[in-house]
C-alpha positions as YAML, in Angstrom:
chain: A
units: angstrom
residues:
- id: 1
  name: MET
  ca: [11.52, 11.54, -1.51]
- id: 2
  name: ASN
  ca: [14.73, 11.43, -3.90]
- id: 3
  name: THR
  ca: [15.95, 8.54, -2.51]
- id: 4
  name: PHE
  ca: [15.11, 5.27, -4.09]
- id: 5
  name: GLY
  ca: [15.81, 1.94, -1.79]
- id: 6
  name: HIS
  ca: [16.20, 0.64, 1.45]
- id: 7
  name: HIS
  ca: [20.05, -1.46, 1.34]
- id: 8
  name: PHE
  ca: [20.96, -0.53, -1.36]
- id: 9
  name: THR
  ca: [19.55, 3.47, -1.90]
- id: 10
  name: LEU
  ca: [20.05, 5.91, -4.42]
- id: 11
  name: THR
  ca: [19.70, 9.80, -3.71]
- id: 12
  name: THR
  ca: [20.12, 11.74, -6.75]
- id: 13
  name: PHE
  ca: [20.24, 16.07, -7.09]
- id: 14
  name: GLY
  ca: [19.82, 18.02, -9.91]
- id: 15
  name: GLU
  ca: [17.84, 20.44, -12.57]
- id: 16
  name: SER
  ca: [17.14, 19.47, -16.19]
- id: 17
  name: HIS
  ca: [18.81, 23.69, -16.93]
- id: 18
  name: GLY
  ca: [20.96, 23.09, -13.77]
- id: 19
  name: ALA
  ca: [24.64, 22.84, -13.38]
- id: 20
  name: ALA
  ca: [24.95, 19.16, -13.00]
- id: 21
  name: ILE
  ca: [22.53, 15.79, -12.45]
- id: 22
  name: GLY
  ca: [24.31, 13.69, -9.79]
- id: 23
  name: GLY
  ca: [23.69, 11.19, -6.99]
- id: 24
  name: VAL
  ca: [24.91, 9.42, -3.98]
- id: 25
  name: ILE
  ca: [24.81, 5.55, -4.03]
- id: 26
  name: ASP
  ca: [24.18, 4.14, -0.39]
- id: 27
  name: GLY
  ca: [25.07, 0.35, 0.02]
- id: 28
  name: MET
  ca: [26.86, -0.71, -2.43]
- id: 29
  name: PRO
  ca: [28.85, -4.08, -1.80]
- id: 30
  name: ALA
  ca: [32.55, -3.94, -1.13]
- id: 31
  name: GLY
  ca: [34.79, -5.37, -3.52]
- id: 32
  name: ILE
  ca: [32.75, -5.51, -6.32]
- id: 33
  name: ASP
  ca: [34.72, -4.79, -9.94]
- id: 34
  name: ILE
  ca: [33.94, -1.24, -10.59]
- id: 35
  name: ASP
  ca: [33.95, -1.30, -14.37]
- id: 36
  name: LEU
  ca: [33.81, 2.55, -15.55]
- id: 37
  name: ASP
  ca: [33.08, 1.88, -19.48]
- id: 38
  name: PHE
  ca: [30.36, -0.42, -18.50]
- id: 39
  name: ILE
  ca: [28.85, 2.81, -16.49]
- id: 40
  name: GLN
  ca: [29.82, 4.85, -19.69]
- id: 41
  name: SER
  ca: [28.16, 2.50, -21.82]
- id: 42
  name: GLU
  ca: [24.54, 1.99, -19.91]
- id: 43
  name: LEU
  ca: [24.49, 5.96, -20.04]
- id: 44
  name: ASN
  ca: [24.90, 5.79, -23.71]
- id: 45
  name: ARG
  ca: [22.13, 4.45, -24.27]
- id: 46
  name: ARG
  ca: [20.29, 6.82, -22.49]
- id: 47
  name: ARG
  ca: [21.39, 9.63, -23.80]
- id: 48
  name: PRO
  ca: [19.82, 12.42, -26.03]
- id: 49
  name: GLY
  ca: [20.71, 12.63, -29.66]
- id: 50
  name: GLN
  ca: [21.39, 8.64, -30.37]
- id: 51
  name: SER
  ca: [19.34, 9.18, -33.79]
- id: 52
  name: ALA
  ca: [16.49, 10.82, -36.05]
- id: 53
  name: LEU
  ca: [13.96, 9.10, -33.41]
- id: 54
  name: THR
  ca: [15.18, 11.65, -30.34]
- id: 55
  name: THR
  ca: [15.61, 14.86, -28.87]
- id: 56
  name: SER
  ca: [18.82, 16.24, -30.64]
- id: 57
  name: ARG
  ca: [20.25, 17.42, -27.41]
- id: 58
  name: ASN
  ca: [23.96, 16.83, -27.68]
- id: 59
  name: GLU
  ca: [25.02, 16.33, -24.15]
- id: 60
  name: VAL
  ca: [28.12, 13.40, -23.49]
- id: 61
  name: ASP
  ca: [26.73, 12.57, -20.41]
- id: 62
  name: GLN
  ca: [29.85, 11.61, -19.39]
- id: 63
  name: VAL
  ca: [29.90, 10.33, -15.83]
- id: 64
  name: GLU
  ca: [32.23, 11.13, -12.88]
- id: 65
  name: LEU
  ca: [32.61, 8.79, -9.91]
- id: 66
  name: LEU
  ca: [33.42, 11.36, -6.94]
- id: 67
  name: SER
  ca: [33.87, 8.57, -4.17]
- id: 68
  name: GLY
  ca: [33.50, 5.03, -2.70]
- id: 69
  name: VAL
  ca: [36.20, 3.28, -4.81]
- id: 70
  name: PHE
  ca: [39.79, 2.38, -4.43]
- id: 71
  name: GLU
  ca: [42.02, 1.12, -6.84]
- id: 72
  name: GLY
  ca: [39.14, -0.17, -8.61]
- id: 73
  name: LYS
  ca: [36.86, -1.78, -6.73]
- id: 74
  name: SER
  ca: [33.88, -0.78, -4.52]
- id: 75
  name: THR
  ca: [34.91, -0.02, -1.04]
- id: 76
  name: GLY
  ca: [31.79, -0.13, 1.07]
- id: 77
  name: CYS
  ca: [31.16, 3.70, 1.53]
- id: 78
  name: PRO
  ca: [28.57, 5.89, -0.25]
- id: 79
  name: ILE
  ca: [29.51, 6.59, -3.97]
- id: 80
  name: GLY
  ca: [29.08, 10.47, -5.40]
- id: 81
  name: PHE
  ca: [28.90, 10.60, -8.68]
- id: 82
  name: ILE
  ca: [28.32, 13.82, -11.08]
- id: 83
  name: VAL
  ca: [27.21, 14.50, -14.74]
- id: 84
  name: ARG
  ca: [26.74, 17.91, -16.10]
- id: 85
  name: ASN
  ca: [24.93, 19.43, -18.61]
- id: 86
  name: THR
  ca: [26.44, 20.96, -21.29]
- id: 87
  name: ASP
  ca: [23.68, 21.31, -24.20]
- id: 88
  name: HIS
  ca: [20.88, 23.08, -22.43]
- id: 89
  name: HIS
  ca: [19.04, 26.10, -24.53]
- id: 90
  name: SER
  ca: [17.24, 27.83, -21.52]
- id: 91
  name: GLN
  ca: [15.80, 30.07, -24.08]
- id: 92
  name: ASP
  ca: [13.57, 27.32, -26.10]
- id: 93
  name: TYR
  ca: [11.91, 27.94, -22.31]
- id: 94
  name: GLU
  ca: [11.49, 31.04, -21.64]
- id: 95
  name: HIS
  ca: [7.56, 31.27, -23.83]
- id: 96
  name: MET
  ca: [6.34, 28.56, -20.80]
- id: 97
  name: ARG
  ca: [7.44, 30.73, -17.66]
- id: 98
  name: CYS
  ca: [4.04, 31.90, -16.63]
- id: 99
  name: VAL
  ca: [1.58, 28.64, -18.22]
- id: 100
  name: PHE
  ca: [1.46, 25.68, -17.61]
- id: 101
  name: ARG
  ca: [1.97, 22.48, -20.28]
- id: 102
  name: PRO
  ca: [-0.74, 20.12, -20.04]
- id: 103
  name: SER
  ca: [-0.16, 16.85, -19.46]
- id: 104
  name: HIS
  ca: [3.16, 18.15, -17.81]
- id: 105
  name: ALA
  ca: [4.47, 18.67, -14.06]
- id: 106
  name: ASP
  ca: [3.85, 22.01, -14.18]
- id: 107
  name: PHE
  ca: [1.14, 22.86, -12.34]
- id: 108
  name: THR
  ca: [1.20, 19.93, -9.79]
- id: 109
  name: TYR
  ca: [4.40, 21.22, -8.75]
- id: 110
  name: GLN
  ca: [3.26, 24.86, -8.56]
- id: 111
  name: ALA
  ca: [0.24, 23.24, -6.68]
- id: 112
  name: ARG
  ca: [2.71, 21.25, -4.36]
- id: 113
  name: TYR
  ca: [5.77, 23.81, -3.84]
- id: 114
  name: GLY
  ca: [4.52, 27.45, -5.38]
- id: 115
  name: ILE
  ca: [7.76, 27.95, -7.23]
- id: 116
  name: ARG
  ca: [8.96, 25.45, -10.37]
- id: 117
  name: ASP
  ca: [11.54, 25.32, -12.52]
- id: 118
  name: HIS
  ca: [10.13, 26.05, -15.90]
- id: 119
  name: ARG
  ca: [13.48, 25.12, -17.69]
- id: 120
  name: GLY
  ca: [13.03, 21.80, -19.31]
- id: 121
  name: GLY
  ca: [10.75, 20.89, -16.34]
- id: 122
  name: GLY
  ca: [13.13, 21.24, -13.80]
- id: 123
  name: ARG
  ca: [12.98, 18.12, -11.43]
- id: 124
  name: SER
  ca: [10.52, 16.53, -13.18]
- id: 125
  name: SER
  ca: [12.53, 16.29, -16.37]
- id: 126
  name: ALA
  ca: [13.65, 13.01, -17.57]
- id: 127
  name: ARG
  ca: [17.14, 13.54, -17.48]
- id: 128
  name: ILE
  ca: [16.97, 13.51, -14.20]
- id: 129
  name: THR
  ca: [17.06, 9.65, -15.15]
- id: 130
  name: ILE
  ca: [20.74, 10.04, -16.05]
- id: 131
  name: SER
  ca: [21.41, 9.35, -12.38]
- id: 132
  name: ARG
  ca: [18.85, 5.95, -12.43]
- id: 133
  name: CYS
  ca: [21.15, 5.06, -15.21]
- id: 134
  name: VAL
  ca: [24.30, 5.12, -13.02]
- id: 135
  name: GLY
  ca: [22.94, 3.61, -10.50]
- id: 136
  name: GLY
  ca: [21.40, 0.67, -12.32]
- id: 137
  name: ALA
  ca: [24.86, 0.45, -13.69]
- id: 138
  name: LEU
  ca: [26.07, -0.21, -10.24]
- id: 139
  name: ALA
  ca: [23.69, -2.40, -9.17]
- id: 140
  name: LYS
  ca: [24.02, -4.30, -11.93]
- id: 141
  name: LEU
  ca: [28.11, -5.15, -11.10]
- id: 142
  name: ALA
  ca: [26.55, -5.77, -7.91]
- id: 143
  name: LEU
  ca: [24.12, -8.69, -9.40]
- id: 144
  name: ARG
  ca: [26.59, -10.21, -11.31]
- id: 145
  name: LYS
  ca: [28.18, -12.25, -8.52]
- id: 146
  name: TYR
  ca: [24.63, -13.74, -8.66]
- id: 147
  name: GLY
  ca: [24.89, -14.70, -11.83]
- id: 148
  name: ILE
  ca: [22.03, -12.55, -12.66]
- id: 149
  name: THR
  ca: [21.43, -10.71, -15.79]
- id: 150
  name: ILE
  ca: [18.17, -8.07, -17.17]
- id: 151
  name: GLU
  ca: [17.53, -7.48, -20.62]
- id: 152
  name: ALA
  ca: [14.54, -4.97, -21.90]
- id: 153
  name: TYR
  ca: [13.40, -4.20, -24.74]
- id: 154
  name: THR
  ca: [10.63, -2.58, -27.43]
- id: 155
  name: SER
  ca: [7.93, -5.01, -27.59]
- id: 156
  name: GLN
  ca: [5.01, -2.09, -28.65]
- id: 157
  name: VAL
  ca: [4.75, 1.62, -30.52]
- id: 158
  name: GLY
  ca: [1.68, 2.25, -31.12]
- id: 159
  name: ASN
  ca: [-0.45, -0.13, -32.62]
- id: 160
  name: ILE
  ca: [2.58, -1.84, -34.06]
- id: 161
  name: ALA
  ca: [3.30, -5.27, -31.07]
- id: 162
  name: LEU
  ca: [5.47, -8.32, -31.05]
- id: 163
  name: GLU
  ca: [3.81, -11.04, -31.54]
- id: 164
  name: HIS
  ca: [5.54, -13.47, -29.16]
- id: 165
  name: GLY
  ca: [7.00, -13.55, -25.84]
- id: 166
  name: TYR
  ca: [10.61, -12.70, -24.46]
- id: 167
  name: GLN
  ca: [11.19, -16.94, -25.29]
- id: 168
  name: HIS
  ca: [10.86, -16.21, -29.16]
- id: 169
  name: TYR
  ca: [13.15, -13.49, -29.48]
- id: 170
  name: ASP
  ca: [17.08, -13.12, -29.56]
- id: 171
  name: LEU
  ca: [17.39, -10.29, -26.92]
- id: 172
  name: ALA
  ca: [21.00, -9.95, -27.92]
- id: 173
  name: LEU
  ca: [19.67, -8.48, -31.67]
- id: 174
  name: THR
  ca: [17.73, -5.51, -29.55]
- id: 175
  name: GLU
  ca: [20.27, -3.27, -29.52]
- id: 176
  name: GLN
  ca: [20.86, -3.38, -33.18]
- id: 177
  name: ASN
  ca: [18.42, -0.65, -34.45]
- id: 178
  name: ALA
  ca: [17.60, 2.55, -32.81]
- id: 179
  name: VAL
  ca: [14.40, 1.36, -31.64]
- id: 180
  name: ARG
  ca: [15.68, -1.12, -29.41]
- id: 181
  name: CYS
  ca: [13.30, -4.31, -30.84]
- id: 182
  name: PRO
  ca: [14.45, -7.49, -30.70]
- id: 183
  name: ASP
  ca: [12.45, -7.97, -34.10]
- id: 184
  name: PRO
  ca: [14.47, -6.30, -36.84]
- id: 185
  name: GLU
  ca: [11.29, -5.97, -39.37]
- id: 186
  name: LYS
  ca: [8.86, -4.96, -36.37]
- id: 187
  name: ALA
  ca: [11.46, -2.22, -35.56]
- id: 188
  name: ALA
  ca: [11.75, -1.24, -38.82]
- id: 189
  name: GLU
  ca: [7.73, -0.46, -38.83]
- id: 190
  name: MET
  ca: [8.20, 1.23, -35.45]
- id: 191
  name: GLU
  ca: [10.90, 3.43, -36.62]
- id: 192
  name: ARG
  ca: [8.55, 4.37, -39.43]
- id: 193
  name: LEU
  ca: [5.90, 5.22, -37.12]
- id: 194
  name: ILE
  ca: [7.63, 7.41, -35.35]
- id: 195
  name: LEU
  ca: [9.48, 9.44, -37.39]
- id: 196
  name: GLN
  ca: [5.91, 10.25, -38.97]
- id: 197
  name: VAL
  ca: [4.28, 11.07, -35.86]
- id: 198
  name: LYS
  ca: [7.85, 13.60, -35.18]
- id: 199
  name: SER
  ca: [7.28, 15.12, -38.47]
- id: 200
  name: GLU
  ca: [3.86, 15.79, -37.77]
- id: 201
  name: GLY
  ca: [5.09, 17.60, -34.80]
- id: 202
  name: ASP
  ca: [3.37, 14.67, -31.91]
- id: 203
  name: THR
  ca: [4.33, 11.80, -30.34]
- id: 204
  name: ILE
  ca: [3.90, 8.33, -29.46]
- id: 205
  name: GLY
  ca: [3.33, 5.52, -26.33]
- id: 206
  name: GLY
  ca: [4.33, 2.00, -26.39]
- id: 207
  name: VAL
  ca: [5.36, 0.17, -23.72]
- id: 208
  name: ILE
  ca: [8.64, -2.18, -22.85]
- id: 209
  name: SER
  ca: [9.09, -5.66, -21.80]
- id: 210
  name: CYS
  ca: [12.12, -6.99, -19.25]
- id: 211
  name: VAL
  ca: [12.83, -10.35, -18.56]
- id: 212
  name: ILE
  ca: [15.42, -11.01, -14.83]
- id: 213
  name: ARG
  ca: [16.91, -14.15, -15.18]
- id: 214
  name: GLY
  ca: [19.03, -15.80, -12.77]
- id: 215
  name: CYS
  ca: [17.29, -14.64, -9.43]
- id: 216
  name: PRO
  ca: [16.90, -17.48, -6.47]
- id: 217
  name: PRO
  ca: [14.03, -18.95, -5.36]
- id: 218
  name: GLY
  ca: [12.99, -16.53, -2.11]
- id: 219
  name: ILE
  ca: [13.96, -13.12, -2.64]
- id: 220
  name: GLY
  ca: [11.13, -11.15, -2.06]
- id: 221
  name: GLU
  ca: [9.24, -10.06, 1.33]
- id: 222
  name: PRO
  ca: [5.99, -12.05, 1.89]
- id: 223
  name: GLU
  ca: [3.25, -8.73, 2.74]
- id: 224
  name: PHE
  ca: [3.55, -5.00, 1.72]
- id: 225
  name: GLY
  ca: [7.13, -5.42, 0.13]
- id: 226
  name: LYS
  ca: [6.42, -8.00, -2.10]
- id: 227
  name: LEU
  ca: [8.95, -8.72, -4.69]
- id: 228
  name: HIS
  ca: [6.50, -8.03, -7.74]
- id: 229
  name: ALA
  ca: [5.05, -4.54, -6.00]
- id: 230
  name: GLN
  ca: [8.83, -3.16, -5.57]
- id: 231
  name: LEU
  ca: [9.26, -3.73, -8.96]
- id: 232
  name: GLY
  ca: [5.98, -2.18, -10.21]
- id: 233
  name: ALA
  ca: [6.54, 0.97, -7.68]
- id: 234
  name: ALA
  ca: [9.85, 1.36, -9.39]
- id: 235
  name: MET
  ca: [8.79, 1.25, -13.06]
- id: 236
  name: LEU
  ca: [5.70, 3.33, -11.94]
- id: 237
  name: SER
  ca: [8.35, 5.95, -10.25]
- id: 238
  name: ILE
  ca: [10.24, 6.62, -14.26]
- id: 239
  name: ASN
  ca: [8.83, 9.51, -16.12]
- id: 240
  name: ALA
  ca: [5.72, 9.03, -18.57]
- id: 241
  name: VAL
  ca: [5.14, 5.69, -17.18]
- id: 242
  name: LYS
  ca: [1.07, 4.80, -16.97]
- id: 243
  name: GLY
  ca: [1.36, 1.08, -16.17]
- id: 244
  name: PHE
  ca: [3.05, -2.17, -14.62]
- id: 245
  name: GLU
  ca: [2.04, -5.60, -15.04]
- id: 246
  name: TYR
  ca: [4.05, -9.03, -14.42]
- id: 247
  name: GLY
  ca: [3.76, -12.69, -15.49]
- id: 248
  name: GLU
  ca: [0.68, -12.98, -17.84]
- id: 249
  name: GLY
  ca: [-0.56, -9.85, -16.08]
- id: 250
  name: PHE
  ca: [-4.11, -8.68, -17.31]
- id: 251
  name: ALA
  ca: [-4.04, -11.72, -20.55]
- id: 252
  name: GLY
  ca: [-4.46, -14.30, -17.75]
- id: 253
  name: VAL
  ca: [-8.09, -12.96, -17.13]
- id: 254
  name: CYS
  ca: [-9.01, -14.79, -19.65]
- id: 255
  name: HIS
  ca: [-8.07, -17.88, -18.20]
- id: 256
  name: ARG
  ca: [-8.87, -20.59, -16.05]
- id: 257
  name: GLY
  ca: [-6.92, -21.65, -13.06]
- id: 258
  name: SER
  ca: [-6.70, -24.96, -14.74]
- id: 259
  name: GLU
  ca: [-4.80, -22.96, -17.35]
- id: 260
  name: GLN
  ca: [-3.07, -20.80, -15.45]
- id: 261
  name: ASN
  ca: [-1.53, -22.88, -12.38]
- id: 262
  name: ASP
  ca: [2.31, -23.40, -12.77]
- id: 263
  name: ALA
  ca: [2.45, -27.16, -11.92]
- id: 264
  name: PHE
  ca: [5.59, -28.60, -9.99]
- id: 265
  name: THR
  ca: [8.47, -30.90, -10.79]
- id: 266
  name: THR
  ca: [11.54, -31.78, -10.04]
- id: 267
  name: THR
  ca: [14.65, -31.29, -12.12]
- id: 268
  name: ASP
  ca: [17.26, -34.07, -12.19]
- id: 269
  name: ASP
  ca: [19.92, -32.91, -9.87]
- id: 270
  name: GLY
  ca: [17.00, -32.69, -8.09]
- id: 271
  name: ARG
  ca: [15.34, -28.76, -7.52]
- id: 272
  name: ILE
  ca: [12.35, -27.90, -7.93]
- id: 273
  name: THR
  ca: [10.65, -25.86, -10.52]
- id: 274
  name: THR
  ca: [7.74, -25.30, -12.33]
- id: 275
  name: LEU
  ca: [6.77, -26.66, -15.76]
- id: 276
  name: THR
  ca: [5.05, -23.26, -16.97]
- id: 277
  name: ASN
  ca: [5.71, -19.74, -15.24]
- id: 278
  name: HIS
  ca: [2.59, -18.01, -16.18]
- id: 279
  name: SER
  ca: [3.21, -16.95, -13.06]
- id: 280
  name: GLY
  ca: [6.14, -14.73, -13.87]
- id: 281
  name: GLY
  ca: [8.70, -15.56, -11.62]
- id: 282
  name: ILE
  ca: [7.36, -14.63, -8.30]
- id: 283
  name: GLN
  ca: [4.61, -16.48, -5.98]
- id: 284
  name: GLY
  ca: [3.07, -15.24, -2.85]
- id: 285
  name: GLY
  ca: [5.82, -11.75, -3.16]
- id: 286
  name: ILE
  ca: [8.81, -13.71, -3.41]
- id: 287
  name: SER
  ca: [11.06, -15.10, -6.43]
- id: 288
  name: ASN
  ca: [10.26, -19.01, -7.31]
- id: 289
  name: GLY
  ca: [13.22, -19.44, -9.49]
- id: 290
  name: GLN
  ca: [11.80, -19.07, -12.50]
- id: 291
  name: ASP
  ca: [12.63, -15.78, -15.07]
- id: 292
  name: ILE
  ca: [11.24, -12.66, -14.07]
- id: 293
  name: TYR
  ca: [9.16, -11.17, -16.85]
- id: 294
  name: PHE
  ca: [6.82, -7.96, -16.61]
- id: 295
  name: ARG
  ca: [5.85, -5.37, -19.11]
- id: 296
  name: VAL
  ca: [6.02, -1.62, -18.37]
- id: 297
  name: ALA
  ca: [3.30, 1.30, -20.46]
- id: 298
  name: PHE
  ca: [4.77, 4.88, -21.43]
- id: 299
  name: LYS
  ca: [2.38, 7.77, -22.51]
- id: 300
  name: PRO
  ca: [3.23, 9.67, -25.75]
- id: 301
  name: VAL
  ca: [5.51, 12.07, -24.58]
- id: 302
  name: ALA
  ca: [3.70, 15.32, -23.12]
- id: 303
  name: THR
  ca: [5.96, 17.79, -24.78]
- id: 304
  name: ILE
  ca: [4.39, 18.27, -28.93]
- id: 305
  name: LEU
  ca: [5.16, 21.20, -31.43]
- id: 306
  name: GLN
  ca: [1.87, 21.78, -31.95]
- id: 307
  name: GLU
  ca: [-0.79, 24.12, -30.66]
- id: 308
  name: GLN
  ca: [-2.10, 23.87, -27.43]
- id: 309
  name: SER
  ca: [-5.11, 25.11, -25.15]
- id: 310
  name: THR
  ca: [-3.96, 25.95, -21.56]
- id: 311
  name: VAL
  ca: [-4.31, 28.40, -18.89]
- id: 312
  name: ASP
  ca: [-1.47, 30.94, -17.04]
- id: 313
  name: LEU
  ca: [-0.24, 30.86, -13.88]
- id: 314
  name: GLU
  ca: [-3.48, 32.97, -13.28]
- id: 315
  name: GLY
  ca: [-6.02, 30.41, -14.82]
- id: 316
  name: ASN
  ca: [-6.76, 32.92, -17.91]
- id: 317
  name: HIS
  ca: [-6.49, 31.23, -21.57]
- id: 318
  name: THR
  ca: [-3.87, 31.13, -23.68]
- id: 319
  name: LEU
  ca: [-2.83, 29.25, -26.28]
- id: 320
  name: LEU
  ca: [1.06, 27.36, -26.24]
- id: 321
  name: LYS
  ca: [3.28, 25.97, -29.14]
- id: 322
  name: ALA
  ca: [5.95, 24.16, -27.77]
- id: 323
  name: HIS
  ca: [9.73, 24.77, -29.16]
- id: 324
  name: GLY
  ca: [12.82, 23.24, -28.54]
- id: 325
  name: ARG
  ca: [14.24, 19.53, -28.86]
- id: 326
  name: HIS
  ca: [12.32, 16.57, -27.87]
- id: 327
  name: ASP
  ca: [11.81, 12.98, -27.80]
- id: 328
  name: PRO
  ca: [8.64, 12.25, -30.12]
- id: 329
  name: CYS
  ca: [8.73, 8.68, -28.29]
- id: 330
  name: VAL
  ca: [10.75, 7.46, -25.47]
- id: 331
  name: LEU
  ca: [10.37, 4.08, -25.74]
- id: 332
  name: PRO
  ca: [13.59, 3.92, -27.60]
- id: 333
  name: ARG
  ca: [16.00, 5.70, -24.30]
- id: 334
  name: ALA
  ca: [13.86, 4.29, -21.58]
- id: 335
  name: VAL
  ca: [14.85, 0.80, -22.25]
- id: 336
  name: PRO
  ca: [17.95, 0.69, -20.18]
- id: 337
  name: LEU
  ca: [15.92, 3.22, -17.50]
- id: 338
  name: VAL
  ca: [13.73, 0.37, -17.09]
- id: 339
  name: GLU
  ca: [16.36, -2.29, -16.30]
- id: 340
  name: SER
  ca: [17.87, 0.46, -14.44]
- id: 341
  name: MET
  ca: [15.39, 0.63, -12.15]
- id: 342
  name: ALA
  ca: [14.45, -3.20, -12.22]
- id: 343
  name: ALA
  ca: [18.95, -4.21, -11.02]
- id: 344
  name: MET
  ca: [18.51, -1.87, -7.88]
- id: 345
  name: THR
  ca: [15.20, -3.01, -6.91]
- id: 346
  name: LEU
  ca: [16.56, -6.59, -7.09]
- id: 347
  name: ILE
  ca: [19.78, -6.30, -5.38]
- id: 348
  name: ASP
  ca: [18.38, -3.83, -2.49]
- id: 349
  name: GLN
  ca: [15.72, -6.95, -2.20]
- id: 350
  name: ILE
  ca: [18.47, -9.03, -2.20]
- id: 351
  name: LEU
  ca: [20.31, -7.46, 0.16]
- id: 352
  name: SER
  ca: [17.20, -7.04, 2.40]
- id: 353
  name: THR
  ca: [16.56, -10.82, 2.50]
- id: 354
  name: ASN
  ca: [20.53, -11.48, 2.89]
- id: 355
  name: ALA
  ca: [20.08, -8.98, 6.33]
- id: 356
  name: ARG
  ca: [17.27, -11.07, 7.74]
- id: 357
  name: PRO
  ca: [17.94, -14.16, 10.06]
...
């Protein structure tokens, strides 16, 4: 599958060291104001070379919209786009042509297709996520008319974690530091840890938290298309993601039902709401109008600049030491990806719900 979604779809193409990354968005509602500066700013949040915490690959990541936009508005036709690769160092991967990198997709791609692009991981590279950022930016533009906002942030790097939920923090501070953490003190600790790990030729993982505000009640499907299941599938499709939880998640198993149940009440203007939100804004697979919040766990980047034991194409044991430019921690650049996948999931679910009688 190279296509995401059902009513709002993204089909992607490209490889890490190919000519370009691109895609086609279909199902974009007509008449949406297409803010190209906003789309580019979302790509800039993901682009490499932002700081000492990320890979030094120097890509402009300039997006070109090829279709589906006329006089600044979406036409309802497919939106084609392309982002050209300009700074790929393919020679850095030549010594990996015939060996399998530990914990990468090298072996599984070889097993699946009988052929693989060893240059930067080819299709399995995180560079492919450029297309998701473009799709997510367009989805965010479409969500504006519903008053829905999506904000993600780094909540944990290694064993350094924020101590409170999203309500405790000013998420406007997220973009004020290279780690994208809304707590400046914790952000400084996280940055020091990432730089230490980088100096050792190693990598480290962590957690990104995300909150969706303004989602109306009634979005989602009751059985196999549950809203949280769709969000989970979207997040687990991101490179390096190893876990997803929403609402209280795994921490909730330590509590009793009397502590976890979200009691209903009525607002002064007659709206039904809940006094608490342990459910994470979703009940029975359908949104209940409260904030939807979730957490996404990312493993340490698999490429480390240390010697590792592996095997070649024939199964012979050998040693491998990676070269080139790599992220010591994927989280800072993954924050906009989490938002993008959430945005595409939500607009797809909204369009799906509205398409039914």
